Amino acid sequence: MNERNNIYNNNTKRTKNGMLGMAIVGAISSDPRNYTSQYLDIFRNAGVSPKRKLTKFMISQNAVVQPGTPLHAAHFRVGDYVDIGSHTIGFGFQGVMKRWGFKGGPRSHGSTKFHRKRGSIGSGRDRRPIKGMKMAGRMGCKWRQLMGLKIWRINNKYNILYIQGPVIPGPTHSYVRINDSCLPKNREQITQESHPPFPTYYPDEKEKLPEEIFDKGLHQFNDSTIKFENFEVKKITKREGAKIAKIKN
């Protein structure tokens, strides 16, 4: 995770939790000659350099930070649960065998140009394909979100989060969107004592964070290796044969 710069926008939205504002977060500074003047006006008003990627987050009025404030990995804490969203890998236009896993047509016995086709797409009664028919088309490049993933380790030097869960959607080195988990069971664990830094983490020269922060249930690589005590193994003798009970007449 690289440093993010926050640009506050005055646009607001009314929700059940009250009025929420919109914070625009940018990632990776770029050359201003590559963008239009309308795009550069966003950063000129905020007083920061142009960013390659922008996204929006809804925030409350007491969570507003100054434009240009960097966001670090310490914004989250070890043991927290987050939701991660991104676009899946795009494969372009693909057939039904690769896109939906169809078997295809026969390989021999008179089959001509039917090896990778799907077959019939509907009956002759309706005279139209049924809605939702699995056909060839663009595969991937869709927004997918994984919810309730636990943070096991944080590297404050390089701003890296180590998160448990399945593979995060998207190709390698892609942009992802990280939010606090919205699942009720994960939000109940947050208390006043264990509340994350609000509105964000501000680095302090007097109290510097350690380079690596591990969860209690995770083995720290700085500690000594795991040692097993010596113990005796008792051998279990196998029974040579089963005892047969004789029935007396």
CSV table of N, CA, C and O in Angstrom, one decimal, residues 86-90 140-144 169-171:
chain,number,residue,atom,x,y,z
A,86,SER,N,-12.4,-5.1,-5.8
A,86,SER,CA,-11.5,-4.8,-7.0
A,86,SER,C,-12.2,-5.4,-8.2
A,86,SER,O,-13.2,-6.2,-8.1
A,87,HIS,N,-11.7,-5.1,-9.4
A,87,HIS,CA,-12.1,-5.7,-10.6
A,87,HIS,C,-11.4,-7.0,-10.9
A,87,HIS,O,-10.2,-7.1,-10.7
A,88,THR,N,-12.1,-8.0,-11.3
A,88,THR,CA,-11.5,-9.3,-11.6
A,88,THR,C,-10.7,-9.2,-12.9
A,88,THR,O,-10.7,-8.2,-13.6
A,89,ILE,N,-9.9,-10.2,-13.1
A,89,ILE,CA,-9.1,-10.3,-14.3
A,89,ILE,C,-9.9,-10.3,-15.6
A,89,ILE,O,-10.9,-11.1,-15.6
A,90,GLY,N,-9.6,-9.5,-16.5
A,90,GLY,CA,-10.4,-9.5,-17.8
A,90,GLY,C,-9.8,-10.4,-18.8
A,90,GLY,O,-8.6,-10.3,-19.1
A,140,GLY,N,-14.9,-11.8,-17.3
A,140,GLY,CA,-14.1,-11.1,-16.3
A,140,GLY,C,-14.3,-9.6,-16.3
A,140,GLY,O,-15.3,-9.0,-16.9
A,141,CYS,N,-13.4,-8.9,-15.6
A,141,CYS,CA,-13.4,-7.4,-15.5
A,141,CYS,C,-14.7,-6.9,-14.8
A,141,CYS,O,-15.3,-6.0,-15.3
A,142,LYS,N,-15.1,-7.6,-13.8
A,142,LYS,CA,-16.3,-7.2,-13.0
A,142,LYS,C,-15.9,-6.9,-11.6
A,142,LYS,O,-15.0,-7.5,-11.0
A,143,TRP,N,-16.7,-6.1,-11.0
A,143,TRP,CA,-16.4,-5.7,-9.6
A,143,TRP,C,-16.9,-6.8,-8.6
A,143,TRP,O,-18.0,-7.2,-8.6
A,144,ARG,N,-15.9,-7.2,-7.8
A,144,ARG,CA,-16.2,-8.3,-6.8
A,144,ARG,C,-15.6,-7.8,-5.5
A,144,ARG,O,-14.6,-7.2,-5.4
A,169,PRO,N,-9.6,-10.5,-5.6
A,169,PRO,CA,-9.9,-10.3,-7.1
A,169,PRO,C,-9.0,-9.3,-7.8
A,169,PRO,O,-8.6,-8.3,-7.2
A,170,GLY,N,-8.7,-9.6,-9.0
A,170,GLY,CA,-7.9,-8.7,-9.8
A,170,GLY,C,-6.5,-9.3,-10.1
A,170,GLY,O,-6.0,-10.2,-9.4
A,171,PRO,N,-5.8,-8.7,-11.1
A,171,PRO,CA,-4.5,-9.2,-11.4
A,171,PRO,C,-3.5,-8.7,-10.4
A,171,PRO,O,-3.8,-7.9,-9.5
